[in-house]
């Protein structure tokens, strides 16, 4: 397919980001009519509907294909401008998807140097948060250029790099252990009472608790009493307050364990979650690879930070 209009592709990306013609027009500093005209011209050129005009807007499958291309084109354009010493008129957006537990532990320190430098040259990193088993879908749909995921296989047109392993352990407050588990952190939770004891759950995508119980007690598809706390930091705080048993990254609670604010239940049981970095391989019309400086720098920074923080 030849000569897709970059301005029309920017409109498609803005519609995907903002969910309406009005907000997309504001983002691009053009009129809603201009957004509509460019989108219609792009749909006419490819001969397919790209956007379902509903509230909120959503992209069709062909639209998602072109969105991936639009994201890659924007990233390459920003890198070329940077190499030529030009500052982008607006901050270049580079979206990546990460899981909440990584964001709460090792991702921010890993990216800090890159972001601090980027403040000087118009680099706008956007972090999109989802469960580690679902961040890969954001990449497949073209919403992001890279993601931290549990999926080991690379999508076509992407490359993948192993980051390391996050080990999840079960913890509870000393007060909770005394009240609910007879004061015994090592053996107070057992096959006979786990279904009556509250477990903290991040959201309805989170099955780490059932994985831990299944491994600890040899029970298939255990049913738990769940209390939902949809924030990594608040989740740990809720466990420390005695709201229930939390299954959390060991990395996140080491200090609280050392201080006695939390106790580890069944230290012999842990869920090991392998994480991978995925990113699009950007290229030009010749099919030859080009240097995607910023995206490569993000991947390098994450790999370096993961090597320092995660198990291998």
Tab-separated table of C-alpha atoms in Angstrom:
chain	number	residue	atom	x	y	z
A	1	UNK	CA	0.000	0.000	0.000
A	2	UNK	CA	1.536	3.298	-1.108
A	3	UNK	CA	1.548	6.886	0.140
A	4	UNK	CA	-0.676	6.760	3.192
A	5	UNK	CA	-1.159	10.325	4.396
A	6	UNK	CA	0.830	10.852	7.644
A	7	UNK	CA	-1.626	13.560	8.738
A	8	UNK	CA	-4.535	11.121	8.336
A	9	UNK	CA	-2.632	8.483	10.315
A	10	UNK	CA	-2.068	11.055	13.064
A	11	UNK	CA	-5.840	11.615	13.112
A	12	UNK	CA	-6.444	7.891	13.481
A	13	UNK	CA	-3.991	7.703	16.406
A	14	UNK	CA	-5.587	10.745	18.065
A	15	UNK	CA	-9.056	9.186	17.719
A	16	UNK	CA	-7.776	5.973	19.303
A	17	UNK	CA	-6.232	7.925	22.181
A	18	UNK	CA	-9.048	10.360	22.892
A	19	UNK	CA	-12.184	8.461	21.886
A	20	UNK	CA	-13.951	11.354	20.174
A	21	UNK	CA	-13.608	13.663	17.183
A	22	UNK	CA	-13.782	16.729	19.427
A	23	UNK	CA	-10.884	15.730	21.677
A	24	UNK	CA	-8.851	14.434	18.715
A	25	UNK	CA	-9.272	17.811	17.003
A	26	UNK	CA	-8.140	19.593	20.171
A	27	UNK	CA	-5.076	17.353	20.417
A	28	UNK	CA	-4.113	18.063	16.794
A	29	UNK	CA	-5.105	21.764	16.870
A	30	UNK	CA	-7.396	21.382	13.848
A	31	UNK	CA	-11.154	21.415	13.366
A	32	UNK	CA	-13.445	18.408	13.868
A	33	UNK	CA	-14.353	18.709	10.206
A	34	UNK	CA	-10.702	18.325	9.229
A	35	UNK	CA	-10.393	15.209	11.392
A	36	UNK	CA	-13.487	13.708	9.737
A	37	UNK	CA	-12.257	14.561	6.244
A	38	UNK	CA	-8.833	13.040	6.798
A	39	UNK	CA	-10.329	9.890	8.290
A	40	UNK	CA	-12.774	9.500	5.395
A	41	UNK	CA	-9.941	9.982	2.902
A	42	UNK	CA	-7.888	7.298	4.655
A	43	UNK	CA	-10.857	4.890	4.732
A	44	UNK	CA	-11.473	5.561	1.052
A	45	UNK	CA	-7.830	4.885	0.233
A	46	UNK	CA	-7.713	1.521	2.016
A	47	UNK	CA	-11.284	0.624	1.100
A	48	UNK	CA	-12.270	-0.381	4.624
A	49	UNK	CA	-14.015	1.097	7.651
A	50	UNK	CA	-11.390	2.047	10.219
A	51	UNK	CA	-13.437	3.566	13.051
A	52	UNK	CA	-16.812	2.611	14.475
A	53	UNK	CA	-18.470	5.955	15.137
A	54	UNK	CA	-20.013	5.222	18.520
A	55	UNK	CA	-19.579	6.554	22.062
A	56	UNK	CA	-16.776	5.965	22.778
A	57	UNK	CA	-15.216	5.494	19.361
A	58	UNK	CA	-13.549	2.167	18.706
A	59	UNK	CA	-11.251	0.954	15.977
A	60	UNK	CA	-12.106	-1.891	13.630
A	61	UNK	CA	-9.557	-4.654	13.059
A	62	UNK	CA	-8.224	-2.894	9.888
A	63	UNK	CA	-8.104	0.291	11.965
A	64	UNK	CA	-5.934	-1.440	14.571
A	65	UNK	CA	-3.549	-2.573	11.828
A	66	UNK	CA	-3.147	1.003	10.607
A	67	UNK	CA	-2.873	2.255	14.190
A	68	UNK	CA	0.194	0.074	14.686
A	69	UNK	CA	1.718	1.638	11.577
A	70	UNK	CA	0.776	5.141	12.764
A	71	UNK	CA	2.471	4.575	16.131
A	72	UNK	CA	5.629	3.311	14.459
A	73	UNK	CA	5.663	6.215	12.012
A	74	UNK	CA	5.292	8.726	14.850
A	75	UNK	CA	8.146	7.098	16.782
A	76	UNK	CA	10.471	7.148	13.772
A	77	UNK	CA	9.539	10.738	12.956
A	78	UNK	CA	10.360	11.823	16.509
A	79	UNK	CA	13.715	10.047	16.398
A	80	UNK	CA	14.661	11.640	13.071
A	81	UNK	CA	13.780	15.089	14.419
A	82	UNK	CA	15.865	14.403	17.505
A	83	UNK	CA	18.877	13.276	15.482
A	84	UNK	CA	18.615	16.399	13.322
A	85	UNK	CA	18.548	18.567	16.421
A	86	UNK	CA	14.971	19.692	15.929
A	87	UNK	CA	12.489	19.996	18.748
A	88	UNK	CA	9.040	18.581	18.061
A	89	UNK	CA	6.220	21.137	18.054
A	90	UNK	CA	4.425	18.984	20.601
A	91	UNK	CA	5.840	16.404	22.937
A	92	UNK	CA	6.434	13.115	21.119
A	93	UNK	CA	4.249	10.445	22.710
A	94	UNK	CA	5.785	7.026	23.330
A	95	UNK	CA	3.215	4.712	24.964
A	96	UNK	CA	4.193	1.450	26.649
A	97	UNK	CA	2.111	-0.941	28.759
A	98	UNK	CA	3.342	-2.282	32.099
A	99	UNK	CA	1.810	-4.300	34.895
A	100	UNK	CA	0.924	-2.526	38.144
A	101	UNK	CA	3.296	-4.535	40.347
A	102	UNK	CA	6.279	-3.743	38.128
A	103	UNK	CA	5.261	-0.087	38.088
A	104	UNK	CA	5.100	-0.099	41.903
A	105	UNK	CA	8.548	-1.658	42.287
A	106	UNK	CA	11.277	-1.535	39.630
A	107	UNK	CA	9.976	0.222	36.482
A	108	UNK	CA	10.082	3.838	37.673
A	109	UNK	CA	13.695	3.654	38.936
A	110	UNK	CA	14.664	1.892	35.697
A	111	UNK	CA	13.192	4.659	33.517
A	112	UNK	CA	14.023	7.659	35.700
A	113	UNK	CA	17.253	8.676	33.979
A	114	UNK	CA	15.679	8.418	30.535
A	115	UNK	CA	12.631	10.462	31.532
A	116	UNK	CA	14.720	13.138	33.250
A	117	UNK	CA	16.776	13.530	30.079
A	118	UNK	CA	13.630	13.480	27.965
A	119	UNK	CA	12.244	16.521	29.770
A	120	UNK	CA	14.788	18.545	27.814
A	121	UNK	CA	13.956	17.319	24.316
A	122	UNK	CA	10.212	16.802	24.130
A	123	UNK	CA	10.057	13.089	24.964
A	124	UNK	CA	6.655	12.117	26.397
A	125	UNK	CA	6.652	8.600	27.857
A	126	UNK	CA	3.132	7.327	28.559
A	127	UNK	CA	2.697	4.374	30.915
A	128	UNK	CA	-0.474	2.328	30.463
A	129	UNK	CA	-1.222	-0.103	33.281
A	130	UNK	CA	-2.877	-3.491	32.983
A	131	UNK	CA	-2.468	-7.004	34.333
A	132	UNK	CA	0.780	-8.613	33.145
A	133	UNK	CA	-1.202	-11.260	31.256
A	134	UNK	CA	-3.087	-8.572	29.290
A	135	UNK	CA	-0.500	-5.888	28.457
A	136	UNK	CA	0.386	-7.902	25.346
A	137	UNK	CA	-3.075	-7.213	23.931
A	138	UNK	CA	-2.385	-3.470	24.016
A	139	UNK	CA	0.657	-4.125	21.828
A	140	UNK	CA	-1.281	-6.364	19.426
A	141	UNK	CA	-3.952	-3.709	18.960
A	142	UNK	CA	-1.384	-1.011	18.240
A	143	UNK	CA	-2.205	1.060	21.314
A	144	UNK	CA	1.399	0.880	22.556
A	145	UNK	CA	4.851	0.452	21.037
A	146	UNK	CA	6.167	-1.843	23.767
A	147	UNK	CA	4.983	-3.775	26.793
A	148	UNK	CA	6.094	-5.729	29.853
A	149	UNK	CA	4.248	-9.030	29.659
A	150	UNK	CA	4.199	-12.653	30.795
A	151	UNK	CA	3.840	-13.784	27.160
A	152	UNK	CA	7.135	-15.285	25.915
A	153	UNK	CA	6.276	-15.401	22.191
A	154	UNK	CA	6.860	-12.348	20.004
A	155	UNK	CA	4.150	-10.997	17.740
A	156	UNK	CA	5.006	-10.829	14.066
A	157	UNK	CA	6.993	-7.645	13.558
A	158	UNK	CA	8.072	-7.496	17.200
A	159	UNK	CA	11.062	-8.621	19.184
A	160	UNK	CA	11.037	-9.985	22.713
A	161	UNK	CA	13.621	-10.025	25.505
A	162	UNK	CA	13.390	-11.867	28.851
A	163	UNK	CA	13.553	-9.498	31.821
A	164	UNK	CA	13.527	-11.767	34.845
A	165	UNK	CA	11.213	-13.326	37.404
A	166	UNK	CA	9.017	-11.704	40.044
A	167	UNK	CA	8.392	-14.029	42.989
A	168	UNK	CA	5.026	-13.652	44.720
A	169	UNK	CA	4.552	-14.701	48.350
A	170	UNK	CA	1.578	-14.718	50.720
A	171	UNK	CA	1.701	-12.181	53.561
A	172	UNK	CA	-0.544	-10.982	56.363
A	173	UNK	CA	-0.280	-8.619	59.314
A	174	UNK	CA	0.662	-9.966	62.763
A	175	UNK	CA	-2.787	-8.937	64.011
A	176	UNK	CA	-4.522	-10.845	61.214
A	177	UNK	CA	-2.388	-13.943	61.876
A	178	UNK	CA	-3.270	-13.788	65.602
A	179	UNK	CA	-6.974	-13.238	64.937
A	180	UNK	CA	-7.619	-15.531	61.963
A	181	UNK	CA	-4.804	-18.094	61.921
A	182	UNK	CA	-4.292	-18.920	65.584
A	183	UNK	CA	-1.069	-16.962	65.743
A	184	UNK	CA	0.803	-19.412	63.502
A	185	UNK	CA	2.081	-17.822	60.259
A	186	UNK	CA	3.732	-21.025	59.068
A	187	UNK	CA	0.858	-23.495	59.570
A	188	UNK	CA	-2.215	-21.473	60.568
A	189	UNK	CA	-3.532	-21.370	57.019
A	190	UNK	CA	-4.377	-24.858	55.824
A	191	UNK	CA	-6.601	-26.883	53.537
A	192	UNK	CA	-9.437	-26.829	56.042
A	193	UNK	CA	-9.767	-23.059	56.509
A	194	UNK	CA	-8.431	-21.223	53.437
A	195	UNK	CA	-11.946	-20.835	51.953
A	196	UNK	CA	-13.158	-18.960	55.061
A	197	UNK	CA	-10.226	-16.553	55.314
A	198	UNK	CA	-10.340	-13.295	53.302
A	199	UNK	CA	-7.790	-12.847	50.505
A	200	UNK	CA	-6.949	-9.514	48.925
A	201	UNK	CA	-7.389	-9.374	45.133
A	202	UNK	CA	-6.162	-6.601	42.835
A	203	UNK	CA	-9.010	-6.869	40.300
A	204	UNK	CA	-11.086	-9.473	38.488
A	205	UNK	CA	-8.215	-10.278	36.138
A	206	UNK	CA	-5.978	-11.171	39.083
A	207	UNK	CA	-5.700	-14.914	39.755
A	208	UNK	CA	-2.401	-14.908	41.687
A	209	UNK	CA	-4.187	-15.778	44.940
A	210	UNK	CA	-5.904	-18.850	43.486
A	211	UNK	CA	-2.593	-19.941	41.955
A	212	UNK	CA	-0.903	-19.669	45.349
A	213	UNK	CA	-3.659	-21.601	47.157
A	214	UNK	CA	-3.731	-24.279	44.456
A	215	UNK	CA	0.035	-24.751	44.789
A	216	UNK	CA	0.032	-24.652	48.590
A	217	UNK	CA	-2.825	-27.102	49.173
A	218	UNK	CA	-3.140	-29.065	45.948
A	219	UNK	CA	-6.647	-27.774	45.242
A	220	UNK	CA	-7.901	-27.234	41.695
A	221	UNK	CA	-9.823	-23.986	41.060
A	222	UNK	CA	-10.149	-22.984	44.747
A	223	UNK	CA	-12.957	-20.611	45.713
A	224	UNK	CA	-11.817	-17.775	47.954
A	225	UNK	CA	-13.393	-15.039	50.034
A	226	UNK	CA	-12.192	-11.988	48.070
A	227	UNK	CA	-11.676	-8.353	49.007
A	228	UNK	CA	-10.751	-6.164	46.032
A	229	UNK	CA	-8.086	-3.450	46.361
A	230	UNK	CA	-7.180	-2.184	42.841
A	231	UNK	CA	-3.871	-0.437	43.595
A	232	UNK	CA	-0.499	-2.071	44.191
A	233	UNK	CA	0.480	0.350	46.952
A	234	UNK	CA	-2.965	0.302	48.594
A	235	UNK	CA	-3.025	-3.499	48.305
A	236	UNK	CA	0.107	-3.801	50.469
A	237	UNK	CA	-1.256	-1.179	52.853
A	238	UNK	CA	-4.505	-3.151	53.198
A	239	UNK	CA	-2.542	-6.292	54.041
A	240	UNK	CA	-0.575	-4.386	56.696
A	241	UNK	CA	-3.861	-3.100	58.161
A	242	UNK	CA	-5.130	-6.672	58.500
A	243	UNK	CA	-7.788	-6.665	55.775
A	244	UNK	CA	-6.773	-10.103	54.539
A	245	UNK	CA	-4.015	-12.235	53.071
A	246	UNK	CA	-2.160	-10.659	50.196
A	247	UNK	CA	-0.129	-12.432	47.532
A	248	UNK	CA	2.448	-9.827	46.570
A	249	UNK	CA	5.854	-9.472	44.929
A	250	UNK	CA	8.512	-10.304	47.502
A	251	UNK	CA	10.441	-7.321	46.145
A	252	UNK	CA	7.627	-4.996	47.218
A	253	UNK	CA	7.382	-6.092	50.873
A	254	UNK	CA	10.947	-6.884	51.926
A	255	UNK	CA	11.184	-3.806	54.137
A	256	UNK	CA	7.826	-4.451	55.801
A	257	UNK	CA	8.797	-8.076	56.424
A	258	UNK	CA	12.101	-7.002	57.967
A	259	UNK	CA	10.300	-4.534	60.227
A	260	UNK	CA	7.682	-7.082	61.283
A	261	UNK	CA	4.743	-5.162	59.766
A	262	UNK	CA	3.943	-8.213	57.645
A	263	UNK	CA	4.548	-11.910	58.136
A	264	UNK	CA	5.230	-14.420	55.368
A	265	UNK	CA	2.812	-17.359	55.263
A	266	UNK	CA	4.245	-20.657	54.079
A	267	UNK	CA	7.670	-19.281	53.000
A	268	UNK	CA	8.226	-22.482	51.022
A	269	UNK	CA	5.402	-21.563	48.614
A	270	UNK	CA	5.902	-18.889	45.977
A	271	UNK	CA	4.509	-18.045	42.550
A	272	UNK	CA	7.233	-17.203	40.046
A	273	UNK	CA	6.109	-14.908	37.236
A	274	UNK	CA	8.497	-14.543	34.297
A	275	UNK	CA	8.380	-11.144	32.597
A	276	UNK	CA	9.366	-10.192	29.040
A	277	UNK	CA	9.850	-6.928	27.169
A	278	UNK	CA	8.165	-6.746	23.760
A	279	UNK	CA	8.596	-3.931	21.245
A	280	UNK	CA	7.809	-3.287	17.621
A	281	UNK	CA	10.676	-3.562	15.176
A	282	UNK	CA	10.419	-0.328	13.240
A	283	UNK	CA	11.399	-0.230	9.571
A	284	UNK	CA	11.196	1.869	6.433
A	285	UNK	CA	9.553	1.201	3.066
A	286	UNK	CA	12.560	-0.814	1.884
A	287	UNK	CA	12.005	-3.340	4.631
A	288	UNK	CA	15.416	-2.570	6.098
A	289	UNK	CA	15.493	-1.918	9.843
A	290	UNK	CA	16.046	1.602	11.083
A	291	UNK	CA	17.219	2.762	14.463
A	292	UNK	CA	14.307	3.477	16.772
A	293	UNK	CA	16.403	5.379	19.264
A	294	UNK	CA	13.880	6.225	21.954
A	295	UNK	CA	12.061	2.901	21.896
A	296	UNK	CA	15.375	1.053	21.981
A	297	UNK	CA	16.509	3.237	24.886
A	298	UNK	CA	13.340	2.397	26.802
A	299	UNK	CA	13.914	-1.323	26.234
A	300	UNK	CA	17.563	-1.053	27.291
A	301	UNK	CA	16.675	0.889	30.434
A	302	UNK	CA	14.007	-1.646	31.421
A	303	UNK	CA	16.358	-4.575	30.816
A	304	UNK	CA	19.040	-2.923	32.943
A	305	UNK	CA	16.603	-2.124	35.756
A	306	UNK	CA	15.106	-5.611	35.668
A	307	UNK	CA	18.554	-7.182	35.896
A	308	UNK	CA	19.156	-5.265	39.122
A	309	UNK	CA	15.761	-5.911	40.698
A	310	UNK	CA	14.364	-9.249	39.473
A	311	UNK	CA	15.463	-12.835	39.848
A	312	UNK	CA	17.012	-14.401	36.775
